Amino acid sequence: MSEIIKPSGKKALLIDGKAASAAVLARVAAETANLAHKPGLAVVLVGEDPASQVYVKSKGKAAKECGFHSVQHDLPATTTQAQLIALVESLNADPAIHGILVQLPLPKGIDSSKVLETIAPEKDVDGFHPVNVGLLSAGLTERALVPCTPAGAMLLIQQAAKALGRDISGAEAVIVGRSNIVGKPMAQLLLAQNATVTVAHSRTKDLPAVARRADILVAAVGRPEMIRGDWIKPGALVIDVGINRVPGEGLNAQGQPKTRLVGDVALQEALDVAGAITPVPGGVGPMTIALLMSNTLQAAKRAAL
Ligand code: GUN
């Protein structure tokens, strides 16, 4: 059995995203060591959102561990759109930088899509620029930069399907959630692998029945434990993209109420039904940063061609 597939003690197998992401990072670091020029990643943080600060710090740390040239630009919350766009343009022109990531959300008053459209498509390691969205939609995945979270989820699906002896080609895939960052690109990636794809969302009629059709069920709605055990087809491959912070039990060391992370799938119920599932935490989450590093390496390699 593959190293990323582990027993859970219940019916479903667990898909270990930490092990899968470590393997991606090890490959990126090994390839980087053989390059004449280091890949360069610039991460831009505007304002002081605490969650964004944590994410940006871990992106910089992973970049250094991969052997990249890593720079972080911290701008005050009062930064204007024009100032942010000027910074992006200077990074576009910097030959030492191959990947540019502007952390979202941006402060009110800044139009995110205007900023993201300023990033040179070949440096858009988030894959959010309309050129990359278009290349992915046209099935030109070799030339696109693909958004990191769905790309990471797709790798887990491929590795789990292989370990379980399942075909993605011809499988019924249902994605719950239609965001530009996860749901829509996930649909394109599954379609490129010849799955039959349904994108369901909050207005879908009889969502549980639609979900129960899925051989591959991807949950990306951002609602804690919305997908119950009886929404899952027995034996299905379940990929939980949700990361939701909910109240826990008791108080932490600072005397604050504890919180815990849960996915969009009710994990304990799903473990009795699914064939394999990504846990939260430790499933898709760690893959996002690993695929960001992989995208940056890819951008650097293409720049050197
Ligand atoms: N904020 C939360 N997730 C992401 C992401 O994947 N990319 C960027 N740029 N900002 C985010």
CSV table of C-alpha atoms and ligand atoms in Angstrom, one decimal:
chain,number,residue,atom,x,y,z
A,1,MET,CA,0.0,0.0,0.0
A,2,SER,CA,1.1,3.5,-0.7
A,3,GLU,CA,2.9,5.3,2.1
A,4,ILE,CA,0.3,8.1,2.2
A,5,ILE,CA,-2.6,5.7,2.9
A,6,LYS,CA,-3.0,4.7,6.6
A,7,PRO,CA,-5.6,2.6,8.5
A,8,SER,CA,-8.0,4.6,10.7
A,9,GLY,CA,-9.3,1.8,12.9
A,10,LYS,CA,-12.7,2.2,11.2
A,11,LYS,CA,-13.9,1.3,7.7
A,12,ALA,CA,-12.2,4.1,5.8
A,13,LEU,CA,-8.5,4.5,5.1
A,14,LEU,CA,-6.9,7.8,6.0
A,15,ILE,CA,-5.0,9.8,3.3
A,16,ASP,CA,-2.0,11.4,5.0
A,17,GLY,CA,-1.5,14.9,3.5
A,18,LYS,CA,1.5,15.6,5.7
A,19,ALA,CA,3.4,12.6,4.3
A,20,ALA,CA,2.3,13.5,0.7
A,21,SER,CA,3.4,17.1,1.1
A,22,ALA,CA,6.7,16.1,2.6
A,23,ALA,CA,7.3,14.0,-0.5
A,24,VAL,CA,6.5,17.0,-2.8
A,25,LEU,CA,8.7,19.3,-0.8
A,26,ALA,CA,11.6,16.8,-0.8
A,27,ARG,CA,11.3,16.6,-4.6
A,28,VAL,CA,11.3,20.4,-5.0
A,29,ALA,CA,14.3,20.8,-2.7
A,30,ALA,CA,16.2,18.1,-4.6
A,31,GLU,CA,15.5,19.6,-8.0
A,32,THR,CA,16.3,23.1,-6.7
A,33,ALA,CA,19.7,21.9,-5.6
A,34,ASN,CA,20.6,21.1,-9.2
A,35,LEU,CA,19.6,24.4,-10.7
A,36,ALA,CA,22.1,27.1,-11.7
A,37,HIS,CA,19.7,29.9,-10.5
A,38,LYS,CA,17.6,29.7,-7.3
A,39,PRO,CA,13.9,30.0,-7.7
A,40,GLY,CA,12.7,33.3,-6.2
A,41,LEU,CA,9.4,33.7,-4.4
A,42,ALA,CA,8.0,37.1,-3.3
A,43,VAL,CA,5.1,37.1,-0.8
A,44,VAL,CA,3.2,40.3,-0.2
A,45,LEU,CA,1.2,40.9,2.9
A,46,VAL,CA,-0.9,44.0,3.3
A,47,GLY,CA,-2.2,44.8,6.8
A,48,GLU,CA,-2.1,42.8,10.0
A,49,ASP,CA,-4.7,40.0,9.6
A,50,PRO,CA,-3.4,37.4,12.2
A,51,ALA,CA,-4.4,34.3,10.1
A,52,SER,CA,-2.7,35.8,7.0
A,53,GLN,CA,0.5,36.5,9.1
A,54,VAL,CA,0.6,32.9,10.1
A,55,TYR,CA,0.1,31.7,6.5
A,56,VAL,CA,2.7,34.1,5.0
A,57,LYS,CA,5.3,33.1,7.7
A,58,SER,CA,4.9,29.4,6.8
A,59,LYS,CA,5.2,30.1,3.1
A,60,GLY,CA,8.5,31.9,3.7
A,61,LYS,CA,9.7,29.1,5.9
A,62,ALA,CA,8.9,26.4,3.3
A,63,ALA,CA,10.6,28.5,0.6
A,64,LYS,CA,13.8,28.7,2.5
A,65,GLU,CA,13.7,25.0,3.3
A,66,CYS,CA,13.4,24.3,-0.4
A,67,GLY,CA,16.5,26.4,-1.0
A,68,PHE,CA,14.6,29.3,-2.7
A,69,HIS,CA,15.4,33.0,-2.7
A,70,SER,CA,12.5,34.1,-0.4
A,71,VAL,CA,11.4,37.7,0.1
A,72,GLN,CA,8.5,39.1,2.1
A,73,HIS,CA,7.0,42.5,1.6
A,74,ASP,CA,5.0,43.7,4.6
A,75,LEU,CA,2.9,46.7,3.8
A,76,PRO,CA,0.7,48.7,6.2
A,77,ALA,CA,-3.1,48.4,6.0
A,78,THR,CA,-3.2,52.0,4.8
A,79,THR,CA,-1.4,51.0,1.5
A,80,THR,CA,-3.2,52.3,-1.5
A,81,GLN,CA,-4.1,50.2,-4.5
A,82,ALA,CA,-1.7,52.3,-6.7
A,83,GLN,CA,1.1,51.6,-4.3
A,84,LEU,CA,0.4,47.9,-4.2
A,85,ILE,CA,0.2,47.7,-8.0
A,86,ALA,CA,3.5,49.6,-8.2
A,87,LEU,CA,5.2,47.0,-6.0
A,88,VAL,CA,3.7,44.1,-8.1
A,89,GLU,CA,5.1,45.8,-11.2
A,90,SER,CA,8.5,46.1,-9.7
A,91,LEU,CA,8.4,42.3,-8.8
A,92,ASN,CA,7.2,41.5,-12.4
A,93,ALA,CA,10.4,43.3,-13.7
A,94,ASP,CA,12.8,41.6,-11.1
A,95,PRO,CA,14.7,38.7,-12.8
A,96,ALA,CA,15.5,37.2,-9.4
A,97,ILE,CA,11.7,36.7,-8.7
A,98,HIS,CA,9.9,33.8,-10.4
A,99,GLY,CA,6.8,33.7,-8.2
A,100,ILE,CA,4.6,36.5,-6.8
A,101,LEU,CA,1.9,35.8,-4.2
A,102,VAL,CA,-0.3,38.6,-2.9
A,103,GLN,CA,-1.9,37.2,0.3
A,104,LEU,CA,-5.7,37.5,0.3
A,105,PRO,CA,-7.9,39.0,1.7
A,106,LEU,CA,-6.7,42.5,1.0
A,107,PRO,CA,-7.9,45.5,3.1
A,108,LYS,CA,-11.1,47.2,2.1
A,109,GLY,CA,-10.7,49.8,-0.6
A,110,ILE,CA,-8.3,47.6,-2.6
A,111,ASP,CA,-9.8,45.8,-5.6
A,112,SER,CA,-8.2,42.3,-5.4
A,113,SER,CA,-9.0,41.4,-9.0
A,114,LYS,CA,-7.2,44.5,-10.3
A,115,VAL,CA,-4.1,43.6,-8.2
A,116,LEU,CA,-4.1,39.9,-9.2
A,117,GLU,CA,-4.5,40.9,-12.9
A,118,THR,CA,-1.3,43.0,-12.6
A,119,ILE,CA,0.8,40.0,-11.7
A,120,ALA,CA,2.7,38.7,-14.8
A,121,PRO,CA,0.8,35.4,-15.6
A,122,GLU,CA,4.1,33.5,-15.8
A,123,LYS,CA,4.9,34.6,-12.2
A,124,ASP,CA,1.3,34.0,-10.9
A,125,VAL,CA,2.1,31.0,-8.6
A,126,ASP,CA,-1.4,31.2,-7.1
A,127,GLY,CA,-2.9,30.5,-10.5
A,128,PHE,CA,-5.5,33.3,-10.0
A,129,HIS,CA,-4.7,35.4,-13.1
A,130,PRO,CA,-7.4,35.2,-15.9
A,131,VAL,CA,-4.7,33.9,-18.3
A,132,ASN,CA,-4.0,30.9,-16.0
A,133,VAL,CA,-7.7,30.4,-15.4
A,134,GLY,CA,-8.2,30.3,-19.2
A,135,LEU,CA,-5.3,27.9,-19.8
A,136,LEU,CA,-6.6,25.5,-17.2
A,137,SER,CA,-10.2,25.7,-18.6
A,138,ALA,CA,-8.8,25.0,-22.1
A,139,GLY,CA,-7.1,21.9,-20.7
A,140,LEU,CA,-3.7,23.4,-21.4
A,141,THR,CA,-2.4,22.3,-17.9
A,142,GLU,CA,1.2,22.0,-19.2
A,143,ARG,CA,1.3,25.8,-19.7
A,144,ALA,CA,-0.9,27.0,-16.9
A,145,LEU,CA,0.0,27.6,-13.3
A,146,VAL,CA,-2.7,25.8,-11.4
A,147,PRO,CA,-4.2,27.0,-8.0
A,148,CYS,CA,-2.3,25.3,-5.2
A,149,THR,CA,-5.1,23.9,-3.1
A,150,PRO,CA,-7.0,22.1,-5.9
A,151,ALA,CA,-3.7,21.0,-7.4
A,152,GLY,CA,-2.7,19.5,-4.1
A,153,ALA,CA,-6.1,17.9,-3.7
A,154,MET,CA,-5.8,16.4,-7.2
A,155,LEU,CA,-2.4,14.8,-6.3
A,156,LEU,CA,-4.0,13.2,-3.2
A,157,ILE,CA,-6.9,11.9,-5.4
A,158,GLN,CA,-4.4,10.4,-7.9
A,159,GLN,CA,-2.2,8.8,-5.2
A,160,ALA,CA,-5.2,7.4,-3.3
A,161,ALA,CA,-6.9,6.1,-6.4
A,162,LYS,CA,-3.7,4.3,-7.4
A,163,ALA,CA,-3.3,2.8,-4.0
A,164,LEU,CA,-6.9,1.6,-3.9
A,165,GLY,CA,-6.8,0.3,-7.5
A,166,ARG,CA,-9.5,2.7,-8.7
A,167,ASP,CA,-9.8,4.6,-12.0
A,168,ILE,CA,-10.4,8.3,-12.1
A,169,SER,CA,-11.3,8.0,-15.7
A,170,GLY,CA,-15.1,7.5,-15.9
A,171,ALA,CA,-15.6,7.9,-12.2
A,172,GLU,CA,-18.5,10.1,-10.9
A,173,ALA,CA,-16.9,13.1,-9.2
A,174,VAL,CA,-19.0,15.6,-7.2
A,175,ILE,CA,-17.5,18.8,-6.0
A,176,VAL,CA,-19.6,20.7,-3.3
A,177,GLY,CA,-18.6,24.4,-3.7
A,178,ARG,CA,-18.1,26.6,-6.7
A,179,SER,CA,-15.4,29.0,-5.6
A,180,ASN,CA,-12.8,30.4,-8.1
A,181,ILE,CA,-10.0,29.3,-5.7
A,182,VAL,CA,-11.1,25.6,-5.2
A,183,GLY,CA,-14.4,24.4,-6.7
A,184,LYS,CA,-14.1,25.6,-10.3
A,185,PRO,CA,-10.4,24.7,-10.8
A,186,MET,CA,-11.0,21.3,-9.1
A,187,ALA,CA,-13.7,20.6,-11.7
A,188,GLN,CA,-11.3,21.4,-14.5
A,189,LEU,CA,-8.6,19.1,-13.0
A,190,LEU,CA,-11.0,16.2,-12.6
A,191,LEU,CA,-12.4,16.7,-16.1
A,192,ALA,CA,-8.8,16.7,-17.5
A,193,GLN,CA,-8.5,13.2,-15.9
A,194,ASN,CA,-11.8,12.1,-17.6
A,195,ALA,CA,-14.0,12.0,-14.5
A,196,THR,CA,-17.7,12.8,-15.0
A,197,VAL,CA,-17.9,16.0,-13.0
A,198,THR,CA,-20.8,17.7,-11.1
A,199,VAL,CA,-20.3,21.0,-9.4
A,200,ALA,CA,-22.9,21.3,-6.6
A,201,HIS,CA,-23.5,24.3,-4.4
A,202,SER,CA,-25.9,26.0,-1.9
A,203,ARG,CA,-28.7,26.2,-4.4
A,204,THR,CA,-28.4,22.6,-5.6
A,205,LYS,CA,-31.7,20.6,-5.1
A,206,ASP,CA,-31.3,17.6,-2.8
A,207,LEU,CA,-27.6,18.1,-2.2
A,208,PRO,CA,-27.4,14.8,-0.1
A,209,ALA,CA,-28.7,12.8,-3.0
A,210,VAL,CA,-26.3,14.4,-5.5
A,211,ALA,CA,-23.3,13.9,-3.1
A,212,ARG,CA,-24.3,10.2,-2.7
A,213,ARG,CA,-23.7,9.7,-6.5
A,214,ALA,CA,-20.0,10.4,-6.0
A,215,ASP,CA,-17.2,7.9,-6.4
A,216,ILE,CA,-15.0,10.9,-5.7
A,217,LEU,CA,-16.5,13.5,-3.3
A,218,VAL,CA,-14.7,16.9,-2.9
A,219,ALA,CA,-16.0,19.1,-0.1
A,220,ALA,CA,-15.1,22.8,-0.5
A,221,VAL,CA,-17.9,24.8,1.0
A,222,GLY,CA,-16.4,26.3,4.2
A,223,ARG,CA,-19.2,25.1,6.4
A,224,PRO,CA,-18.2,23.0,9.4
A,225,GLU,CA,-19.2,19.3,9.2
A,226,MET,CA,-22.0,20.0,6.7
A,227,ILE,CA,-21.5,16.7,4.8
A,228,ARG,CA,-22.8,13.9,6.9
A,229,GLY,CA,-22.0,10.2,6.8
A,230,ASP,CA,-25.3,9.4,5.0
A,231,TRP,CA,-24.4,11.8,2.1
A,232,ILE,CA,-21.5,9.5,1.2
A,233,LYS,CA,-21.6,6.5,-1.1
A,234,PRO,CA,-20.1,3.5,0.6
A,235,GLY,CA,-16.5,3.1,-0.4
A,236,ALA,CA,-16.2,6.6,-1.9
A,237,LEU,CA,-13.0,8.6,-2.0
A,238,VAL,CA,-13.6,11.7,0.1
A,239,ILE,CA,-11.5,14.8,-0.1
A,240,ASP,CA,-12.2,17.4,2.5
A,241,VAL,CA,-10.9,20.9,1.6
A,242,GLY,CA,-12.6,22.7,4.5
A,243,ILE,CA,-10.7,24.2,7.4
A,244,ASN,CA,-13.1,25.6,9.9
A,245,ARG,CA,-12.3,26.8,13.4
A,246,VAL,CA,-15.1,25.9,15.9
A,247,PRO,CA,-15.5,26.1,19.7
A,248,GLY,CA,-13.7,23.3,21.5
A,249,GLU,CA,-13.9,22.1,25.1
A,250,GLY,CA,-12.5,24.0,28.1
A,251,LEU,CA,-9.9,26.8,28.3
A,252,ASN,CA,-6.4,27.2,26.9
A,253,ALA,CA,-3.3,28.3,28.8
A,254,GLN,CA,-4.3,32.0,28.4
A,255,GLY,CA,-7.7,31.3,29.9
A,256,GLN,CA,-9.5,31.7,26.5
A,257,PRO,CA,-12.1,29.2,25.3
A,258,LYS,CA,-10.3,26.5,23.3
A,259,THR,CA,-11.0,26.1,19.6
A,260,ARG,CA,-10.5,23.2,17.2
A,261,LEU,CA,-10.2,22.7,13.5
A,262,VAL,CA,-12.8,20.7,11.6
A,263,GLY,CA,-13.5,20.1,7.9
A,264,ASP,CA,-16.6,20.4,5.8
A,265,VAL,CA,-17.2,16.6,6.3
A,266,ALA,CA,-18.3,15.1,9.6
A,267,LEU,CA,-15.1,12.9,9.9
A,268,GLN,CA,-16.2,10.4,12.5
A,269,GLU,CA,-19.4,9.6,10.5
A,270,ALA,CA,-17.5,9.5,7.2
A,271,LEU,CA,-15.0,7.0,8.6
A,272,ASP,CA,-17.8,4.4,8.9
A,273,VAL,CA,-18.8,4.8,5.2
A,274,ALA,CA,-16.1,6.1,3.0
A,275,GLY,CA,-13.3,4.0,1.3
A,276,ALA,CA,-10.7,6.6,2.0
A,277,ILE,CA,-10.8,10.2,3.4
A,278,THR,CA,-8.5,13.1,4.0
A,279,PRO,CA,-8.6,14.1,7.7
A,280,VAL,CA,-8.8,17.7,8.9
A,281,PRO,CA,-6.2,18.7,10.0
A,282,GLY,CA,-3.5,16.8,8.2
A,283,GLY,CA,-5.2,16.2,4.8
A,284,VAL,CA,-5.4,18.8,2.0
A,285,GLY,CA,-4.1,21.7,4.2
A,286,PRO,CA,-0.4,20.8,4.1
A,287,MET,CA,-0.6,20.2,0.3
A,288,THR,CA,-1.3,23.9,-0.4
A,289,ILE,CA,2.1,25.2,0.6
A,290,ALA,CA,3.9,22.2,-1.0
A,291,LEU,CA,2.2,22.9,-4.4
A,292,LEU,CA,3.0,26.6,-4.0
A,293,MET,CA,6.7,25.6,-3.8
A,294,SER,CA,6.2,23.2,-6.8
A,295,ASN,CA,4.6,26.1,-8.8
A,296,THR,CA,7.4,28.4,-8.0
A,297,LEU,CA,10.0,25.8,-9.1
A,298,GLN,CA,8.0,25.3,-12.3
A,299,ALA,CA,7.9,29.0,-13.0
A,300,ALA,CA,11.6,29.3,-12.4
A,301,LYS,CA,12.3,26.4,-14.8
A,302,ARG,CA,10.1,27.9,-17.5
A,303,ALA,CA,11.8,31.3,-17.1
A,304,ALA,CA,15.2,29.6,-17.7
A,305,LEU,CA,14.1,27.9,-21.0
B,1,GUN,N1,-5.5,33.4,1.5
B,1,GUN,C1,-6.0,32.2,1.8
B,1,GUN,N2,-5.6,31.3,0.9
B,1,GUN,C2,-4.9,31.9,0.0
B,1,GUN,C3,-4.2,31.5,-1.1
B,1,GUN,O1,-4.2,30.3,-1.5
B,1,GUN,N3,-3.5,32.4,-1.8
B,1,GUN,C4,-3.5,33.7,-1.5
B,1,GUN,N4,-2.8,34.6,-2.2
B,1,GUN,N5,-4.1,34.2,-0.4
B,1,GUN,C5,-4.8,33.3,0.3
